[in-house]
Short mmCIF file of C-alpha atoms and ligand atoms in Angstrom, two decimals:
data_model
loop_
_atom_site.label_atom_id
_atom_site.label_comp_id
_atom_site.label_asym_id
_atom_site.label_seq_id
_atom_site.Cartn_x
_atom_site.Cartn_y
_atom_site.Cartn_z
CA UNK T 19 -8.73 6.94 75.52
CA UNK T 20 -6.78 6.89 78.72
CA UNK T 21 -3.42 8.26 77.11
CA UNK T 22 -0.53 7.90 79.25
CA UNK T 23 3.53 9.54 78.92
CA UNK T 24 6.51 8.06 81.24
CA UNK T 25 9.40 9.12 81.09
CA UNK T 26 11.03 6.06 80.69
CA UNK T 27 10.39 2.66 79.06
CA UNK T 28 11.32 0.45 82.80
CA UNK T 29 8.62 2.93 84.49
CA UNK T 30 6.48 1.97 81.01
CA UNK T 31 7.26 -1.48 81.43
CA UNK T 32 5.82 -0.93 84.99
CA UNK T 33 2.77 1.00 84.63
CA UNK T 34 2.23 -2.46 81.84
CA UNK T 35 2.57 -4.37 84.44
CA UNK T 36 0.57 -3.36 87.75
CA UNK T 37 -2.10 -2.58 84.39
CA UNK T 38 -2.39 -6.29 84.45
CA UNK T 39 -1.71 -7.20 87.54
CA UNK T 40 -4.93 -5.00 88.38
CA UNK T 41 -7.27 -6.85 85.97
CA UNK T 42 -5.80 -10.51 87.24
CA UNK T 43 -6.21 -9.55 90.59
CA UNK T 44 -9.92 -8.39 90.36
CA UNK T 45 -10.58 -11.57 88.19
CA UNK T 46 -7.93 -14.37 88.95
CA UNK T 47 -9.60 -16.44 85.43
CA UNK T 48 -9.39 -13.18 83.26
CA UNK T 49 -8.62 -13.44 79.69
CA UNK T 50 -5.47 -11.98 78.36
CA UNK T 51 -4.32 -11.27 74.88
CA UNK T 52 -0.48 -10.75 74.58
CA UNK T 53 2.04 -9.47 71.91
CA UNK T 54 5.83 -11.01 71.63
CA UNK T 55 8.36 -8.19 70.38
CA UNK T 56 10.89 -5.85 72.09
CA UNK T 57 8.64 -3.66 73.83
CA UNK T 58 6.46 -6.13 76.39
CA UNK T 59 9.41 -7.43 76.80
CA UNK T 60 10.45 -5.26 80.63
CA UNK T 61 6.97 -5.52 81.19
CA UNK T 62 7.09 -9.59 81.42
CA UNK T 63 9.54 -8.77 83.71
CA UNK T 64 7.99 -6.42 85.98
CA UNK T 65 4.92 -9.64 85.83
CA UNK T 66 7.57 -12.42 86.73
CA UNK T 67 8.76 -10.57 89.33
CA UNK T 68 5.36 -9.67 90.77
CA UNK T 69 4.81 -14.21 90.33
CA UNK T 70 8.20 -15.08 92.14
CA UNK T 71 7.31 -12.56 95.37
CA UNK T 72 4.36 -14.38 95.88
CA UNK T 73 2.13 -11.24 94.78
CA UNK T 74 0.64 -12.81 92.06
CA UNK T 75 -0.69 -15.60 90.24
CA UNK T 76 -1.42 -16.74 86.69
CA UNK T 77 -2.84 -20.36 87.56
CA UNK T 78 -6.46 -19.68 86.30
CA UNK T 79 -5.58 -17.55 83.34
CA UNK T 80 -5.70 -17.99 79.76
CA UNK T 81 -3.93 -16.32 77.09
CA UNK T 82 -4.06 -16.03 73.46
CA UNK T 83 -1.31 -14.58 71.57
CA UNK T 84 -1.81 -12.48 68.78
CA UNK T 85 0.31 -14.46 65.89
CA UNK T 86 2.74 -16.37 64.81
CA UNK T 87 4.62 -16.84 61.98
CA UNK T 88 3.77 -19.55 59.64
CA UNK T 89 6.52 -22.25 58.85
CA UNK T 90 8.40 -22.43 62.05
CA UNK T 91 8.49 -25.16 63.85
CA UNK T 92 7.41 -24.30 67.45
CA UNK T 93 11.15 -24.93 69.05
CA UNK T 94 12.47 -22.76 66.43
CA UNK T 95 14.73 -19.93 68.42
CA UNK T 96 12.19 -17.31 66.66
CA UNK T 97 9.16 -19.21 66.67
CA UNK T 98 6.22 -16.60 68.98
CA UNK T 99 5.99 -20.29 70.97
CA UNK T 100 9.74 -20.09 72.42
CA UNK T 101 9.30 -16.82 72.87
CA UNK T 102 6.76 -16.70 75.27
CA UNK T 103 8.31 -19.73 76.92
CA UNK T 104 11.50 -17.98 77.43
CA UNK T 105 10.63 -13.95 78.11
CA UNK T 106 6.88 -15.18 79.65
CA UNK T 107 5.38 -18.86 80.32
CA UNK T 108 8.36 -20.47 81.17
CA UNK T 109 8.68 -18.74 84.24
CA UNK T 110 5.25 -18.38 85.84
CA UNK T 111 2.24 -20.59 86.69
CA UNK T 112 -0.21 -20.93 84.09
CA UNK T 113 -1.37 -23.82 82.96
CA UNK T 114 0.00 -24.67 79.61
CA UNK T 115 -3.54 -25.80 78.10
CA UNK T 116 -4.35 -22.35 78.82
CA UNK T 117 -2.05 -20.79 76.67
CA UNK T 118 -2.99 -20.66 72.75
CA UNK T 119 -0.67 -19.55 69.70
CA UNK T 120 -1.57 -19.49 66.53
CA UNK T 121 0.02 -23.14 65.15
CA UNK T 122 2.23 -21.57 62.85
CA UNK T 123 2.88 -24.71 61.28
CA UNK T 124 -1.15 -26.29 60.59
CA UNK T 125 -1.77 -27.04 56.89
CA UNK T 126 -5.03 -26.74 57.31
CA UNK T 127 -4.69 -22.60 57.95
CA UNK T 128 -8.30 -21.46 57.29
CA UNK T 129 -9.69 -23.86 59.86
CA UNK T 130 -6.97 -23.09 61.97
CA UNK T 131 -7.88 -19.86 61.43
CA UNK T 132 -11.38 -20.29 62.27
CA UNK T 133 -10.55 -22.32 65.38
CA UNK T 134 -8.57 -20.36 66.41
CA UNK T 135 -12.03 -17.87 66.93
CA UNK T 136 -14.52 -20.28 68.36
CA UNK T 137 -11.48 -21.05 71.60
CA UNK T 138 -11.61 -17.30 72.18
CA UNK T 139 -14.98 -17.08 72.72
CA UNK T 140 -15.30 -20.52 74.33
CA UNK T 141 -12.67 -18.73 77.00
CA UNK T 142 -15.60 -15.98 77.11
CA UNK T 143 -14.01 -13.60 75.34
CA UNK T 144 -10.54 -11.28 76.18
CA UNK T 145 -11.16 -9.67 78.93
CA UNK T 146 -7.49 -7.69 78.25
CA UNK T 147 -5.32 -7.40 75.43
CA UNK T 148 -2.23 -5.78 75.08
CA UNK T 149 -0.72 -4.68 72.43
CA UNK T 150 3.10 -3.73 70.74
CA UNK T 151 3.17 -1.49 68.07
CA UNK T 152 4.45 -1.58 64.40
CA UNK T 153 6.96 1.48 62.97
CA UNK T 154 4.14 0.94 60.00
CA UNK T 155 1.09 1.04 62.36
CA UNK T 156 0.66 -2.49 62.34
CA UNK T 157 -0.81 -4.32 65.34
CA UNK T 158 -0.39 -7.70 65.49
CA UNK T 159 0.45 -8.43 62.07
CA UNK T 160 -2.68 -6.36 60.88
CA UNK T 161 -0.27 -4.50 58.48
CA UNK T 162 -2.01 -1.26 56.22
CA UNK T 163 -4.23 -2.22 53.90
CA UNK T 164 -7.32 -0.55 51.74
CA UNK T 165 -9.72 -1.70 54.50
CA UNK T 166 -9.50 -3.08 57.71
CA UNK T 167 -9.27 -7.76 58.79
CA UNK T 168 -12.09 -9.24 60.26
CA UNK T 169 -11.15 -12.32 62.08
CA UNK T 170 -8.08 -14.76 62.78
CA UNK T 171 -6.38 -14.86 59.53
CA UNK T 172 -3.42 -15.72 57.30
CA UNK T 173 -1.40 -12.18 56.06
CA UNK T 174 1.45 -11.61 53.40
CA UNK T 175 4.19 -9.69 56.05
CA UNK T 176 5.07 -6.72 53.78
CA UNK T 177 8.69 -5.71 53.92
CA UNK T 178 9.25 -2.52 56.21
CA UNK T 179 8.10 -5.27 59.02
CA UNK T 180 10.43 -7.83 57.67
CA UNK T 181 13.49 -5.96 57.32
CA UNK T 182 12.57 -4.97 60.98
CA UNK T 183 11.58 -8.15 62.26
CA UNK T 184 14.86 -9.61 60.79
CA UNK T 185 17.21 -8.09 63.66
CA UNK T 186 15.74 -11.63 65.50
CA UNK T 187 17.20 -13.86 62.78
CA UNK T 188 20.81 -14.48 61.46
CA UNK T 189 20.03 -12.78 57.98
CA UNK T 190 16.36 -11.57 56.37
CA UNK T 191 16.11 -14.19 53.96
CA UNK T 192 15.47 -16.26 57.49
CA UNK T 193 12.32 -13.85 58.58
CA UNK T 194 8.97 -16.28 57.31
CA UNK T 195 6.54 -14.01 54.57
CA UNK T 196 3.42 -15.11 55.85
CA UNK T 197 1.88 -15.36 59.38
CA UNK T 198 -0.82 -16.28 61.23
CA UNK T 199 -2.37 -13.04 62.90
CA UNK T 200 -5.43 -11.54 65.06
CA UNK T 201 -7.37 -9.90 62.57
CA UNK T 202 -8.88 -5.85 63.37
CA UNK T 203 -12.01 -7.32 64.47
CA UNK T 204 -10.80 -9.87 67.41
CA UNK T 205 -8.70 -7.26 68.76
CA UNK T 206 -11.51 -4.48 68.63
CA UNK T 207 -13.94 -7.13 70.60
CA UNK T 208 -11.67 -6.94 73.23
CA UNK T 209 -12.57 -6.04 76.60
CA UNK T 210 -10.00 -3.75 77.31
CA UNK T 211 -7.14 -2.52 75.02
CA UNK T 212 -4.00 -1.34 76.47
CA UNK T 213 -1.51 0.49 73.36
CA UNK T 214 2.40 -0.31 74.06
CA UNK T 215 4.94 1.55 72.04
CA UNK T 216 8.70 2.79 73.30
CA UNK T 217 11.08 5.52 71.59
CA UNK T 218 11.71 7.67 68.80
CA UNK T 219 10.89 5.08 66.22
CA UNK T 220 7.58 4.75 66.74
CA UNK T 221 6.86 8.72 66.98
CA UNK T 222 5.66 9.23 63.68
CA UNK T 223 3.51 5.44 63.88
CA UNK T 224 1.95 6.86 67.83
CA UNK T 225 0.97 9.92 66.27
CA UNK T 226 -0.92 8.79 62.71
CA UNK T 227 -2.14 6.20 65.15
CA UNK T 228 -3.33 8.90 67.35
CA UNK T 229 -3.75 12.00 66.27
CA UNK T 230 -5.53 11.36 62.99
CA UNK T 231 -8.40 9.95 60.76
CA UNK T 232 -8.92 6.08 61.02
CA UNK T 233 -7.82 4.81 58.50
CA UNK T 234 -6.85 1.27 57.21
CA UNK T 235 -3.19 2.36 56.00
CA UNK T 236 -2.66 3.22 60.19
CA UNK T 237 -4.02 -0.17 61.33
CA UNK T 238 -3.61 1.00 65.19
CA UNK T 239 -5.58 3.87 64.25
CA UNK T 240 -8.63 2.41 64.93
CA UNK T 241 -8.13 1.77 67.75
CA UNK T 242 -9.02 5.93 68.32
CA UNK T 243 -12.93 3.94 68.09
CA UNK T 244 -12.51 1.00 71.00
CA UNK T 245 -14.71 2.33 74.14
CA UNK T 246 -11.76 1.01 76.64
CA UNK T 247 -8.44 2.10 74.90
CA UNK T 248 -5.54 2.88 77.64
CA UNK T 249 -2.05 4.14 75.58
CA UNK T 250 1.13 3.90 77.70
CA UNK T 251 3.55 5.54 75.17
CA UNK T 252 7.81 7.04 76.39
CA UNK T 253 8.17 10.30 76.29
CA UNK T 254 10.44 9.52 72.49
CA UNK T 255 7.26 7.85 70.91
CA UNK T 256 5.37 10.50 72.57
CA UNK T 257 7.59 13.65 70.78
CA UNK T 258 5.40 13.85 67.76
CA UNK T 259 1.98 14.65 69.56
C1 LIG C 302 4.27 -9.37 67.72
C2 LIG C 302 3.19 -8.21 67.55
C3 LIG C 302 3.95 -7.14 66.67
C4 LIG C 302 4.46 -6.24 67.76
C5 LIG C 302 5.42 -4.94 66.54
C6 LIG C 302 6.63 -4.23 68.07
O1 LIG C 302 3.30 -9.74 68.55
O2 LIG C 302 1.72 -8.39 67.80
O3 LIG C 302 2.61 -6.28 65.69
O4 LIG C 302 3.75 -5.89 69.07
O5 LIG C 302 5.80 -5.01 65.60
O6 LIG C 302 7.11 -5.22 67.74
P1 LIG C 302 8.70 -3.98 68.37
O7 LIG C 302 7.78 -4.23 69.95
O8 LIG C 302 9.58 -5.17 68.81
O9 LIG C 302 9.30 -3.65 68.03
#
């Protein structure tokens, strides 16, 4: 594991973007795994600037998002589809048919999940996945549990996650109770992983994930077992290490 502690969120975002850019420069048809949430916003902004400056192109990149809420229409202001369009895909030259997000409105969720995994496999697997970290230690929407999850699946969101994510909705009752997420097995199969965390609220989860024994009660702790993990966190998130 490579641990990089930055002075600020700004520096974390720059470093994360440079890591993504390096992969895309080395392999223009790289396959990326991408998160939503507050943490990657700065990284997406830097990547958009690199594209606007003409120093980076995503023309041949394929991307798979980690997760999507169940039941939200693609164009709902809180869908992850809309988030990606507004914060990243809408500002770069990635081909629309190379962006993949689980379909939260799918009628047959089970087959949608299987098909998502098949698409990842067909693309040659994910070269680099970027992960955010939940306050409860979740990655994607893999919540604390008794055992690690497998491939992409439907998940019931925990109360803390619903509460944490209610900041994006008009009220907590509007937050979907279920989601579709890549599983722990899908994440561990990615060739490279970058975990990002910023702020004091993440310090406890970072300590448990990186310094304590691997347990499904802290899903991110499984990353300790990955062969190519880079952790980029700011000083506040690192404050309990
Ligand atoms: C979102 C995702 C989640 C978030 C996590 C942290 O696609 O996979 O695991 O990364 O909840 O969210 P923020 O960055 O908003 O603190």
